[in-house]
Tab-separated table of C-alpha atoms (C1' of nucleotides) in Angstrom:
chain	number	residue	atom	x	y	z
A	1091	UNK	CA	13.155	21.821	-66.858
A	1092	UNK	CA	10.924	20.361	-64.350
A	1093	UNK	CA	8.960	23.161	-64.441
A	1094	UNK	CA	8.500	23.464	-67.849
A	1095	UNK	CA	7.051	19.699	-68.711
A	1096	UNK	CA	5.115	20.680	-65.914
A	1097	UNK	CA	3.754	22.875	-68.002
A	1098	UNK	CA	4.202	21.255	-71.281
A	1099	UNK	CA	1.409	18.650	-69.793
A	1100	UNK	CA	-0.567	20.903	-68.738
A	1101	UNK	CA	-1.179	23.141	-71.924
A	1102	UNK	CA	-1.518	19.014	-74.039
A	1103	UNK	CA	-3.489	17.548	-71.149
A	1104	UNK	CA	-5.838	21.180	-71.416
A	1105	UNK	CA	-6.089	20.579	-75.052
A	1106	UNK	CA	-7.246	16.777	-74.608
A	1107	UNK	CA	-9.724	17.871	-72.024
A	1108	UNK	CA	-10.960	20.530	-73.691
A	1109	UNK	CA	-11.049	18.649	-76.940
A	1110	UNK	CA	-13.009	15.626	-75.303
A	1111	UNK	CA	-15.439	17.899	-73.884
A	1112	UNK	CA	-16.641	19.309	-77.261
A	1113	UNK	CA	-16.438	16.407	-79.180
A	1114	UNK	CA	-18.248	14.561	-76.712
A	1115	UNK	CA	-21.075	17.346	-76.648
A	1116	UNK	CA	-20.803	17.783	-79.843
A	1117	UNK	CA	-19.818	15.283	-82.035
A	1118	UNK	CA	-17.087	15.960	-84.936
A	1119	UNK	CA	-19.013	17.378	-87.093
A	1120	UNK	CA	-20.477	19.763	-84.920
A	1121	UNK	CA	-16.975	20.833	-83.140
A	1122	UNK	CA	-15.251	23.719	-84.158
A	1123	UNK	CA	-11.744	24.253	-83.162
A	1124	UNK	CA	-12.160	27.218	-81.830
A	1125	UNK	CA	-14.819	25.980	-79.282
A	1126	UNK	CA	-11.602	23.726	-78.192
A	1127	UNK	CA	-9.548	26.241	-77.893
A	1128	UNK	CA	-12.132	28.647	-75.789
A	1129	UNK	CA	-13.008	25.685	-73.610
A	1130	UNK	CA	-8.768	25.378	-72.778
A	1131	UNK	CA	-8.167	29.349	-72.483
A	1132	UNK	CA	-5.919	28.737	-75.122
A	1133	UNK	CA	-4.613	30.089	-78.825
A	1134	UNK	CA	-6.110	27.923	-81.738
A	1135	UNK	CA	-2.806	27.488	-83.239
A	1136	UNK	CA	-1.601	25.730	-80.333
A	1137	UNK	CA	-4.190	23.128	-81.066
A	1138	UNK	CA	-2.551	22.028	-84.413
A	1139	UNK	CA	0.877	22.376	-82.736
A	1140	UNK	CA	0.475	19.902	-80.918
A	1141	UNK	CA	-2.218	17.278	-83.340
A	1142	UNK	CA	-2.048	18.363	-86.663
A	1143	UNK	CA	-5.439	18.832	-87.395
A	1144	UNK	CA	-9.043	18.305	-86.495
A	1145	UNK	CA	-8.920	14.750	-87.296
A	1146	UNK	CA	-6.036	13.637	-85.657
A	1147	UNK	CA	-7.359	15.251	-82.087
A	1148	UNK	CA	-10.557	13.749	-83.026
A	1149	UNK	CA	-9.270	10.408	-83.761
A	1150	UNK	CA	-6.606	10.252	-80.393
A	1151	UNK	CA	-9.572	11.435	-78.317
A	1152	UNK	CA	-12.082	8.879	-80.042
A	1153	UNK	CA	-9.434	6.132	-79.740
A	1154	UNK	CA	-9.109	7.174	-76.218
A	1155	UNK	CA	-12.838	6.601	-75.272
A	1156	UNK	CA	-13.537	3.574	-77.203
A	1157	UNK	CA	-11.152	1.721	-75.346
A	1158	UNK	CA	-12.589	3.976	-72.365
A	1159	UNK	CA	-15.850	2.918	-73.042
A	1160	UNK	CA	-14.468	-1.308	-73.691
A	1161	UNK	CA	-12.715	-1.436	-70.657
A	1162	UNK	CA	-15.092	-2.776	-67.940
A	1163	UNK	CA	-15.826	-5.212	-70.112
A	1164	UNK	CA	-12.234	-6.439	-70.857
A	1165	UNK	CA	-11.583	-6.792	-66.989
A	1166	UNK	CA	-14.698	-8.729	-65.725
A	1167	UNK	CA	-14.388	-10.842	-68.611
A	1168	UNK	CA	-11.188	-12.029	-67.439
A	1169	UNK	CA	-12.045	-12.087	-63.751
A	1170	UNK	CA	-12.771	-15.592	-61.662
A	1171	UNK	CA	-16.049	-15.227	-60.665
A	1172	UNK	CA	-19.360	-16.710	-61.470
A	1173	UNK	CA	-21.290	-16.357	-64.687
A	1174	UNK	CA	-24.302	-14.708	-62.382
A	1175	UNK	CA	-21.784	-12.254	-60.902
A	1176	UNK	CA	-20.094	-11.430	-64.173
A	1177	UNK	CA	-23.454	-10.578	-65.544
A	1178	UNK	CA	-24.228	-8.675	-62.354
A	1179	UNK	CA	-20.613	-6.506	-62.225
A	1180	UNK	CA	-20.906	-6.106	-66.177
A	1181	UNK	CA	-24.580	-4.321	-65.836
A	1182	UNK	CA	-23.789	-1.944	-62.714
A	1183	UNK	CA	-19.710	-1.200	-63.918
A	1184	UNK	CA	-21.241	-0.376	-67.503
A	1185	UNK	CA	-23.840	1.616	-66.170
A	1186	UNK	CA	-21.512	3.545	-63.477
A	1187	UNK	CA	-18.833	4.359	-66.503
A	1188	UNK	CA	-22.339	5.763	-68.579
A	1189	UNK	CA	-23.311	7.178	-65.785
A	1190	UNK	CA	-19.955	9.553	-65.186
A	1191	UNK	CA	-20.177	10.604	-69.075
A	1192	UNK	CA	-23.727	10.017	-70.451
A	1193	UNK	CA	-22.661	11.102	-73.621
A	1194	UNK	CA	-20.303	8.481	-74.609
A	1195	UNK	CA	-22.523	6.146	-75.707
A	1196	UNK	CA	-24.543	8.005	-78.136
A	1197	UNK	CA	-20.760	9.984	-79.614
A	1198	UNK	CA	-19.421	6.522	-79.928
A	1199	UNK	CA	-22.154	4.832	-81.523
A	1200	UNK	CA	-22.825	7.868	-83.861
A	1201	UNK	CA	-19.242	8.703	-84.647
A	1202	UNK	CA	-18.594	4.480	-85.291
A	1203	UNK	CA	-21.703	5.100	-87.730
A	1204	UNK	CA	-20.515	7.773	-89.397
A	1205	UNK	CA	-17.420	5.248	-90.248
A	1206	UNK	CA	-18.164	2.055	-90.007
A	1207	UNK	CA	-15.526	0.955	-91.783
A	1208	UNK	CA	-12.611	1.857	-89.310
A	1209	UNK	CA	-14.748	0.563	-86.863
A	1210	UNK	CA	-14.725	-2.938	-87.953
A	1211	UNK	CA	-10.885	-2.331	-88.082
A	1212	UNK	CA	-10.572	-0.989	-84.392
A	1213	UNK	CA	-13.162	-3.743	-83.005
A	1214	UNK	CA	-10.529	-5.965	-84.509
A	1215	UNK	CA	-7.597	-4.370	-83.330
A	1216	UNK	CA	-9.141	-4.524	-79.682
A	1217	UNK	CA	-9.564	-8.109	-80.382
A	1218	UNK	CA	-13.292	-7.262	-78.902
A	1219	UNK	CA	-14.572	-11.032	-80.891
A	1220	UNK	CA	-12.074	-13.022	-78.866
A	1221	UNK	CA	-12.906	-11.284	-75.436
A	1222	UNK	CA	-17.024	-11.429	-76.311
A	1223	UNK	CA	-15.755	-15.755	-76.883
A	1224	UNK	CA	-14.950	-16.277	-73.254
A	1225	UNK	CA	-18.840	-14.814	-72.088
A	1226	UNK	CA	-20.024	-17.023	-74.996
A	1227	UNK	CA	-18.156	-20.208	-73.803
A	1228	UNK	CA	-19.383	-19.761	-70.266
A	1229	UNK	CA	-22.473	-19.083	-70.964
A	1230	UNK	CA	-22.805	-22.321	-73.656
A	1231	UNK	CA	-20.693	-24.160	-70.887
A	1232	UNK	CA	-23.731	-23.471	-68.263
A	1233	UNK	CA	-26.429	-24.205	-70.848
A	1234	UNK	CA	-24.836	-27.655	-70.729
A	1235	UNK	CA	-24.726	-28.285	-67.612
A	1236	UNK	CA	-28.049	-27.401	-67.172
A	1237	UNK	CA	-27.719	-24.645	-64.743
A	1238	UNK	CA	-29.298	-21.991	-66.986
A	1239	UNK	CA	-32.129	-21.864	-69.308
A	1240	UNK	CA	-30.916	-22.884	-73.013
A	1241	UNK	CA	-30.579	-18.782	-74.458
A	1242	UNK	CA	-28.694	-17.993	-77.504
A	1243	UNK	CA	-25.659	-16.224	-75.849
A	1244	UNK	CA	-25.332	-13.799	-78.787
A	1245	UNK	CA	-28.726	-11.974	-78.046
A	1246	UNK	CA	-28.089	-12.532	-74.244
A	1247	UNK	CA	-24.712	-10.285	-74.302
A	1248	UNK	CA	-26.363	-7.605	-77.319
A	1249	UNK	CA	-29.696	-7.210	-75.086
A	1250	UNK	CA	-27.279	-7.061	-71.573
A	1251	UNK	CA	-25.394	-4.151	-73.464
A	1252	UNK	CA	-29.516	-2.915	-75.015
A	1253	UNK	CA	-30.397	-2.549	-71.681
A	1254	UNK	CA	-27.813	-1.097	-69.851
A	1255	UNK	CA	-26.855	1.666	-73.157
A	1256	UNK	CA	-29.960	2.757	-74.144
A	1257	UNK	CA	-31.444	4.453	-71.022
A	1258	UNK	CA	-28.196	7.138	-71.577
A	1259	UNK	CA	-28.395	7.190	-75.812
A	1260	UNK	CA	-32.138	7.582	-75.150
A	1261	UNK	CA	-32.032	9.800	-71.960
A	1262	UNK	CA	-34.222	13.009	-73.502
A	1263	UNK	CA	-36.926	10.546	-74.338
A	1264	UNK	CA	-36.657	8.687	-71.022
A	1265	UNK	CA	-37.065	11.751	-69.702
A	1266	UNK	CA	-40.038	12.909	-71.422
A	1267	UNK	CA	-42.210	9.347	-71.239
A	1268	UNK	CA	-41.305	8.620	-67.557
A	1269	UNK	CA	-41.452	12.546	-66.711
A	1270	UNK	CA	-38.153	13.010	-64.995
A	1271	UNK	CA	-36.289	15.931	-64.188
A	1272	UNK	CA	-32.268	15.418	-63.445
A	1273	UNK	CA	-32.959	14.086	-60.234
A	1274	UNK	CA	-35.880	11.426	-60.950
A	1275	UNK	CA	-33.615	10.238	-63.310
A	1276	UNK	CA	-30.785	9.847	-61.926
A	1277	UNK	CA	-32.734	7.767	-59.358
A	1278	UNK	CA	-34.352	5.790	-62.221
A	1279	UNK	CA	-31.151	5.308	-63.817
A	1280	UNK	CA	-29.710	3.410	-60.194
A	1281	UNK	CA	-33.459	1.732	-60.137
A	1282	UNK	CA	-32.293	0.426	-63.553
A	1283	UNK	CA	-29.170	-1.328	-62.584
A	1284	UNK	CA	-30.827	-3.284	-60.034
A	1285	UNK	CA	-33.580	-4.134	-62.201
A	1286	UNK	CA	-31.437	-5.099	-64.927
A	1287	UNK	CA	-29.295	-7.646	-63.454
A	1288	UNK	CA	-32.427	-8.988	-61.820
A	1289	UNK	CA	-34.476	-9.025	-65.337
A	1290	UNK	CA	-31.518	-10.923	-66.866
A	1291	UNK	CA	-30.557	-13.425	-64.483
A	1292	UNK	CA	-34.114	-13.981	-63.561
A	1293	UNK	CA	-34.701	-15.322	-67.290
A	1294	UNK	CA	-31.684	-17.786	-67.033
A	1295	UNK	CA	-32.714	-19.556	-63.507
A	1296	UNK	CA	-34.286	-22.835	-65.040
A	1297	UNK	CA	-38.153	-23.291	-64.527
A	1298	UNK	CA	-38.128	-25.868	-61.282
A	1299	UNK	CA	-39.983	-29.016	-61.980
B	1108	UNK	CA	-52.272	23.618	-113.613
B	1109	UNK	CA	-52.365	20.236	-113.090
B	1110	UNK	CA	-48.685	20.033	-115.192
B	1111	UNK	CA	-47.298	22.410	-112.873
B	1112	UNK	CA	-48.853	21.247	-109.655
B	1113	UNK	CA	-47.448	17.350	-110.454
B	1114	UNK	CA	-43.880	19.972	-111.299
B	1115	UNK	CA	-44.354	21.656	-107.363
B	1116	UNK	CA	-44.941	18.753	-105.547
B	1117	UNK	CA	-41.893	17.046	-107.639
B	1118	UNK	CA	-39.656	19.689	-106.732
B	1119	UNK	CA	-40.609	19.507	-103.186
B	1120	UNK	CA	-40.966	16.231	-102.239
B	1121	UNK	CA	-37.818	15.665	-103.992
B	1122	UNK	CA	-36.070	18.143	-102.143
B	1123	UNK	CA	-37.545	16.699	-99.030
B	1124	UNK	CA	-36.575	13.151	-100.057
B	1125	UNK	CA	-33.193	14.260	-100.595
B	1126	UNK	CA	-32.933	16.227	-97.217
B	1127	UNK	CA	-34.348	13.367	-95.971
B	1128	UNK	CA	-31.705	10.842	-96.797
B	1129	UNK	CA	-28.798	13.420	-96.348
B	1130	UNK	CA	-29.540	14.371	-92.823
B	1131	UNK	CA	-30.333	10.624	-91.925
B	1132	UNK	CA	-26.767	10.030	-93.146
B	1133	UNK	CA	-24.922	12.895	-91.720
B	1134	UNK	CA	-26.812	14.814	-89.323
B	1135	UNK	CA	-27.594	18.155	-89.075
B	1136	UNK	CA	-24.250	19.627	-88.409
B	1137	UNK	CA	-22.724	17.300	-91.309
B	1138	UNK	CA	-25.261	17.672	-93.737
B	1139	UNK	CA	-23.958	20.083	-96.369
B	1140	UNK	CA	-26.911	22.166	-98.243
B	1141	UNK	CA	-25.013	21.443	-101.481
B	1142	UNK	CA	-25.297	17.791	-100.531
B	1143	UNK	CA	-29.002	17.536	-100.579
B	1144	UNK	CA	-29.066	20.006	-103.717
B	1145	UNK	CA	-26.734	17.504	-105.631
B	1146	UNK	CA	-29.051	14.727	-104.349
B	1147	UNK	CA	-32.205	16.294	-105.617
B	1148	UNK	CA	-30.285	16.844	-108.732
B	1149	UNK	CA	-31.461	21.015	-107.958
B	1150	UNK	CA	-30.181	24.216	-107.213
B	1151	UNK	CA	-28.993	25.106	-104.036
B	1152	UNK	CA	-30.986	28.504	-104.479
B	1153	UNK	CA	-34.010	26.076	-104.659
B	1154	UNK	CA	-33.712	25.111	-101.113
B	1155	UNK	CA	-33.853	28.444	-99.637
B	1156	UNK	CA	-36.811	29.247	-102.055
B	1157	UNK	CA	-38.485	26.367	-100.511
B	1158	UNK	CA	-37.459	25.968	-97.266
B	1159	UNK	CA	-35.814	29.458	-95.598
B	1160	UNK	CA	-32.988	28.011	-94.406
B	1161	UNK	CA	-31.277	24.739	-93.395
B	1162	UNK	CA	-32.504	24.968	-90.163
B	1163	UNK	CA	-36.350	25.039	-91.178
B	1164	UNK	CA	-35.495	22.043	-93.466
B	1165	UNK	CA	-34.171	20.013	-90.891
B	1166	UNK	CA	-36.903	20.798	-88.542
B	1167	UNK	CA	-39.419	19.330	-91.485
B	1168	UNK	CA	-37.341	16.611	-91.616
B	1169	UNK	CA	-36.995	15.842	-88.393
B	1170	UNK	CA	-40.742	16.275	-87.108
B	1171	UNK	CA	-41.564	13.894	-89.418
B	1172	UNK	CA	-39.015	11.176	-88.775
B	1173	UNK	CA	-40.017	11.798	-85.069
B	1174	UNK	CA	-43.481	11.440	-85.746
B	1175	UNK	CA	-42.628	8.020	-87.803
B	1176	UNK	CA	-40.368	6.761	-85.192
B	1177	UNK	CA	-43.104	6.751	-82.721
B	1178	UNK	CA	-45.766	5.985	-84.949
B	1179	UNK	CA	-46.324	2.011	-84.294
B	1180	UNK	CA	-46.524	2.996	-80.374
B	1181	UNK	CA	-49.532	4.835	-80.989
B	1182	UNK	CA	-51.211	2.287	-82.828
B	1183	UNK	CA	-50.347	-0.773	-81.087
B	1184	UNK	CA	-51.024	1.032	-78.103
B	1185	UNK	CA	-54.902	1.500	-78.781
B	1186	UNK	CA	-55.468	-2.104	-80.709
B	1187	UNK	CA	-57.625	-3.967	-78.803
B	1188	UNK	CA	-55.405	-6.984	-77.941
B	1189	UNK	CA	-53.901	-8.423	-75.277
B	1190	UNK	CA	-50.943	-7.373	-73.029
B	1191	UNK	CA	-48.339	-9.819	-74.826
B	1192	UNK	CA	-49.905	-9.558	-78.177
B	1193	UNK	CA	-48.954	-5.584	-77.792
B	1194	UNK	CA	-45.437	-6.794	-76.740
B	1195	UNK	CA	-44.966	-8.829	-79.245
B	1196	UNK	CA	-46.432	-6.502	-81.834
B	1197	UNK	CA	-44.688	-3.502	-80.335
B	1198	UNK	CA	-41.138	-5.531	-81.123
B	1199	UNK	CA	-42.025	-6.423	-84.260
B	1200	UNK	CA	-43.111	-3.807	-85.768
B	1201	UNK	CA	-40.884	-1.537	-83.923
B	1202	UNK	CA	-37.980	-3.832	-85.474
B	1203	UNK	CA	-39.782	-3.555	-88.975
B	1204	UNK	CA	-39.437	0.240	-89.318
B	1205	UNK	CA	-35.795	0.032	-88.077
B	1206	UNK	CA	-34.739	-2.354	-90.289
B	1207	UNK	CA	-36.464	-0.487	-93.077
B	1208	UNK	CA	-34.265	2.779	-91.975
B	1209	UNK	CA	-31.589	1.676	-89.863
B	1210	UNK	CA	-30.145	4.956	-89.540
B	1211	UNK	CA	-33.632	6.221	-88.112
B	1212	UNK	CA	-32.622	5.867	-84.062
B	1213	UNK	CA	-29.174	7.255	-83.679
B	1214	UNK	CA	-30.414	9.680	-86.075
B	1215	UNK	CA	-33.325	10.985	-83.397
B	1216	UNK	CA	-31.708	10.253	-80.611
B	1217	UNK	CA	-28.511	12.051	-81.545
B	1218	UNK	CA	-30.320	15.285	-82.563
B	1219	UNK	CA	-32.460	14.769	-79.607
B	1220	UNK	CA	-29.512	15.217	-77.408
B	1221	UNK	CA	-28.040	17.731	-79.161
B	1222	UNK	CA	-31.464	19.783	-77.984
B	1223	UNK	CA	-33.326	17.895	-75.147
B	1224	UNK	CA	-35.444	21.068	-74.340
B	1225	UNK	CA	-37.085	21.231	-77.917
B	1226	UNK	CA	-36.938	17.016	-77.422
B	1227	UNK	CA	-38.877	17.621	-74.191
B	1228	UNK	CA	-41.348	19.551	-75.936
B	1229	UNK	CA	-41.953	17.775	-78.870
B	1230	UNK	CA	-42.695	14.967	-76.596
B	1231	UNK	CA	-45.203	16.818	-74.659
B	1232	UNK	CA	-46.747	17.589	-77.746
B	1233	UNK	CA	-47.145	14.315	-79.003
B	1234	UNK	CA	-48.511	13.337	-75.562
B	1235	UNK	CA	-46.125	10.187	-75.179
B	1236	UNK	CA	-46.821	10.253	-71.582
B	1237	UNK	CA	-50.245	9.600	-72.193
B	1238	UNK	CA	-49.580	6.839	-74.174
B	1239	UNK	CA	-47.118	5.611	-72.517
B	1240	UNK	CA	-50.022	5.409	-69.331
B	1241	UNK	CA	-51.916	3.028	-71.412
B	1242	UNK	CA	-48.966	0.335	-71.394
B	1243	UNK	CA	-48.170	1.046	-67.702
B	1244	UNK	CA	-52.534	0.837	-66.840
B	1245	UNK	CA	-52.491	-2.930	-68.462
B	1246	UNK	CA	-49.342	-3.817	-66.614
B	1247	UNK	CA	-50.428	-3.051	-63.783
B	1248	UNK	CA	-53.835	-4.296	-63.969
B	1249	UNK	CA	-52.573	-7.538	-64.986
B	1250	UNK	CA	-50.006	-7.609	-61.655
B	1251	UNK	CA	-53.310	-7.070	-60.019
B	1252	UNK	CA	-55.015	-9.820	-61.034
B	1253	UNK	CA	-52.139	-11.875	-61.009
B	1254	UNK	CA	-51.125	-12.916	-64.210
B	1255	UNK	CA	-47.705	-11.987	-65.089
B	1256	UNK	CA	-45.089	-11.103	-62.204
B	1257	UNK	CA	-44.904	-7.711	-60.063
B	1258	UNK	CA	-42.673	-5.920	-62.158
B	1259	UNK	CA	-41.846	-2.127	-62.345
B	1260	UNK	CA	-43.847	-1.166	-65.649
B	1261	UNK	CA	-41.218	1.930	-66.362
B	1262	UNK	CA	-38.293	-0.305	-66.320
B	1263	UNK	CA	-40.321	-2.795	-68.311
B	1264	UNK	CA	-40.987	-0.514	-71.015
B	1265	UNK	CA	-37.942	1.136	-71.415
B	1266	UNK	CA	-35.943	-2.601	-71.309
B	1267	UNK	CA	-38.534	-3.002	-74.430
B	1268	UNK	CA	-37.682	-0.379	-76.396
B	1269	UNK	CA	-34.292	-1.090	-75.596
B	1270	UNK	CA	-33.785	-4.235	-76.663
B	1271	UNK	CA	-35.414	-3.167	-79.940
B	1272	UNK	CA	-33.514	0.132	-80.840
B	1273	UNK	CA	-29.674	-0.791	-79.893
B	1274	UNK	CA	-29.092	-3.552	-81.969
B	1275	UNK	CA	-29.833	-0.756	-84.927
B	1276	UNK	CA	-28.055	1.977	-83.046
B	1277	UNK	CA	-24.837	-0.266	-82.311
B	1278	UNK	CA	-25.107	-2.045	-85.931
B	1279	UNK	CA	-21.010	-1.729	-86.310
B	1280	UNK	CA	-20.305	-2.987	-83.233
B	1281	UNK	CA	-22.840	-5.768	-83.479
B	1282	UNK	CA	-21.497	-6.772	-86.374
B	1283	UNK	CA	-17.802	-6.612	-85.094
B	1284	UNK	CA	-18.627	-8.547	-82.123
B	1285	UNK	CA	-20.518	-11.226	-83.480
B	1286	UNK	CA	-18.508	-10.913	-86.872
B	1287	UNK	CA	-21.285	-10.730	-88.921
B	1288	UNK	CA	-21.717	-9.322	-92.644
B	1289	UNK	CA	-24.654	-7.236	-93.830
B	1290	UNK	CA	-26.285	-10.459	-94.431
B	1291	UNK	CA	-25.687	-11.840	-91.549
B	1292	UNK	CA	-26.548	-9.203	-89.875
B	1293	UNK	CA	-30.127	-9.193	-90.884
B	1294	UNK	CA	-30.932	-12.244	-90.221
B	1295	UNK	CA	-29.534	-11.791	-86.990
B	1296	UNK	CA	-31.840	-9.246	-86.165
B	1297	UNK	CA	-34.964	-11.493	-87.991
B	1298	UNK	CA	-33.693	-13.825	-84.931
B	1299	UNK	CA	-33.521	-11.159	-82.632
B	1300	UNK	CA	-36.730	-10.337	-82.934
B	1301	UNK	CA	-37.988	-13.000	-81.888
B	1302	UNK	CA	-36.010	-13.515	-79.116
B	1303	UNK	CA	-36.986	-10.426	-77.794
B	1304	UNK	CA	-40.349	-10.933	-77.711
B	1305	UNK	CA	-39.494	-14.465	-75.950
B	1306	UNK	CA	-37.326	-12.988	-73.844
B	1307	UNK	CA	-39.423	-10.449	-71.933
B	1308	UNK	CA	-42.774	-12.271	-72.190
B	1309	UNK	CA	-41.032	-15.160	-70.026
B	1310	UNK	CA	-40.179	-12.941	-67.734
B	1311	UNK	CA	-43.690	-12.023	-66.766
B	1312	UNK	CA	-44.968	-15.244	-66.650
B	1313	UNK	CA	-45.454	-16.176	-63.118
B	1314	UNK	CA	-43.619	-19.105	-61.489
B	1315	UNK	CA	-46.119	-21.693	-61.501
B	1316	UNK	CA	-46.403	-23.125	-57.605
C	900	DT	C1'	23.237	39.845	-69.431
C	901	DG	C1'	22.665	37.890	-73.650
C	902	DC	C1'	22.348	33.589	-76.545
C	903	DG	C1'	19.509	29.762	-78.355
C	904	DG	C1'	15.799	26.874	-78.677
C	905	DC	C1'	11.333	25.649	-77.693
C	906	DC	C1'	6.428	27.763	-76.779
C	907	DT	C1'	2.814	30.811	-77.680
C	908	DT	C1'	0.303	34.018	-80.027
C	909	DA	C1'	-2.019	37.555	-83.144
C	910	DA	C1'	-2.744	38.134	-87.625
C	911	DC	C1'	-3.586	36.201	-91.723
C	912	DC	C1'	-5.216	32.956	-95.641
C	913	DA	C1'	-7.873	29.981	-98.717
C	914	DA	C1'	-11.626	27.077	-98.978
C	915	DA	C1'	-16.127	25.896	-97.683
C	916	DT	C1'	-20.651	27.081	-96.494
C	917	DG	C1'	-25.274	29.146	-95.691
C	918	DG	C1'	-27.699	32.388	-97.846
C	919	DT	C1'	-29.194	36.231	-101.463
C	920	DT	C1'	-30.337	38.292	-105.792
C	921	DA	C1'	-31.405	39.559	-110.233
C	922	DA	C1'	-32.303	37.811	-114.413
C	923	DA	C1'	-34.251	34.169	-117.246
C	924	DC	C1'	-37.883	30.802	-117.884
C	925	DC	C1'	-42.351	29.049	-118.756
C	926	DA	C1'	-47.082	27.880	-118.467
C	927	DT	C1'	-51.473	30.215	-118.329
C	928	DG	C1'	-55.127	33.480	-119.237
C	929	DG	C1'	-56.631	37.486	-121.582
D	220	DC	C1'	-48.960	37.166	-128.623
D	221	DC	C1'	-47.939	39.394	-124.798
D	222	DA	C1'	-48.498	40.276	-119.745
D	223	DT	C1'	-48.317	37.950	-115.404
D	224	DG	C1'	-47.490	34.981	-111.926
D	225	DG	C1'	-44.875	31.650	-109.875
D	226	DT	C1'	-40.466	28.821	-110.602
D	227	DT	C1'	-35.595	28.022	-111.632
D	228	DT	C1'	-30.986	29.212	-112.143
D	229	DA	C1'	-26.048	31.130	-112.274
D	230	DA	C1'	-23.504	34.281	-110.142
D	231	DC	C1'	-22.450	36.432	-106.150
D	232	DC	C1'	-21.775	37.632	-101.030
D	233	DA	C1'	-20.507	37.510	-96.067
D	234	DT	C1'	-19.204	34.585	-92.591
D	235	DT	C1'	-17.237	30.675	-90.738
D	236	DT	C1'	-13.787	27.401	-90.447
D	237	DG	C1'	-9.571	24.641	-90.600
D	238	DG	C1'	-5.117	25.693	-91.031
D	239	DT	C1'	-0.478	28.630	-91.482
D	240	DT	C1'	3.083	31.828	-90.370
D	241	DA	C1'	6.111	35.076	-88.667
D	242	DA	C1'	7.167	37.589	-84.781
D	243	DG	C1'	7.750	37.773	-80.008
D	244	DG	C1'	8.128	35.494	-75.303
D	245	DC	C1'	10.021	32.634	-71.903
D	246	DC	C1'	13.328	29.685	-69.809
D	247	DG	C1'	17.652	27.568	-68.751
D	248	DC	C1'	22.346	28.280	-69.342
D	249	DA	C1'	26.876	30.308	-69.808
DNA sequence: TGCGGCCTTAACCAAATGGTTAAACCATGG
DNA sequence: CCATGGTTTAACCATTTGGTTAAGGCCGCA
């Protein structure tokens, strides 16, 4: 028995891989079942043995990276330390997921276009408004007691997540302005963290009289 | 002639327009060919007469909504204005388009990453690295003479275009996290646009002593 | 060793999809 | 008024694709 839910596991857990590897590369549309099946040595029927169909793998994998791709966030939101470091950890943990899996930011973003709808739904489901509130409070909570510049926290947190996103949803044409090959920009993407944090926190340290 | 002339260019540039606004929507592995024939209110048939195949039509497609995507660069680029004037106009303008076609950046950058070598390419072609030396050139002439902070121009740039292009790429989860609806959402962005401009234009200004 | 139930697979199916073709259409020029 | 050229279409085709099924395999157990 042992044995065999070894196995068992093994033949779902090769599916899921396999299945998150092609979607990820290339989005739902573009995925064939078949390439899932190749990419886990295995028959194509197994595949809807075990999800029913295209869109239910789809939709456990996408569910899967979403919250994957949310999760930093939801644990140095919650964490006791400074608003400085909180900005700091959220830039280089965000950019270290990306950074693993630079596709998941463009497949997320596209797929949640594709159906925006359901995304609304899972961003509420993930209650992603009331964990974005406690960044917003702190950040209003500073503002008043005039340790930072007066910003408007919304475009702080959407130009934070701008800045540390984009260089992976836009890597072919950061590649081709900046000239980089794999290597370069790999090194430009660590640059980037630094320079990130720096950029942002730099504009919040209030102008010394 | 001139009857069936004003018929040709009707039949194509519908057909384009329709291509257009299908691809935009789905992509090119979602777009159906019978989609954009419905659209155009045309024969499939007509599609391959005018176009060989789907992939030609996207490629028409798509060098021109590449070509428009980086369009405003190449003016701003060459105006003869000031360092923050181009920042500021780069923002704006960049913002502009988007907001015009919202779908236009995940769109490229999507397909880009489904092929980065043709993306390299295409870049090379359009020579974005040379323009992209004009913006770096200023910036660092103006570090030189000391008039905005030392800053790395690269990361500079990049935070620019950034800032600009998620907001449009991540419009679901912008408006989830901020739990805005479509009208909201545009005049968040009117704000954002601004801020932006604010936002990395203060952070060149020097520290006054 | 053989029974029974879950796994796994090759073969198959219907629908969708990109693409072709041959015939009809239609304005124009002779 | 017909011949001619490009244009438009309905019907058709081959392949791909998501999905099914029935037969066999494998494993623990008696």
């Amino acid at each position: 028995m042992e044995v065999k839910e070894l196995k068992d596991k093994n033949a779902e857990v090769k599916i899921l891989d396999a299945a998150r590897k092609i979607f990820l590369e290339k989005g739902l549309a573009g995925a064939r079942m078949q390439d899932i099946a190749n990419e886990a040595c295995l028959n194509k029927a197994l595949l809807h043995y075990y999800y029913r169909s295209k869109e239910k793998l789809f939709q456990t994998i996408f569910q899967d990276e979403l919250l994957n791709f949310f999760n930093n966030m939801q644990e140095i939101m919650n964490a006791p330390i400074t608003l400085f470091e909180k900005i700091e950890l959220l830039v280089a943990k965000e950019i270290d997921t990306m950074n693993s899996c630079p596709r998941l930011p463009i497949f997320i973003m596209n797929e949640l276009t594709q159906d925006p709808d359901s995304c609304l739904m899972k961003m509420k489901n993930m209650e992603m408004h009331k964990l974005y509130a406690k960044f917003r409070n702190e950040v209003v909570a500073e503002i008043e007691k005039g340790t930072i510049k007066k910003v408007n926290p919304d475009h702080l947190f959407l130009n934070l997540l701008a800045m540390t996103g984009y260089p992976f949803m836009a890597k072919p044409v950061v590649q081709g302005l900046f000239e980089l090959n794999e290597d370069g920009y790999s090194d430009f993407i660590e640059q980037h963290k630094k320079d990130v944090s720096k950029f942002i926190i730099d504009s919040l340290i209030p102008i010394p009289n």
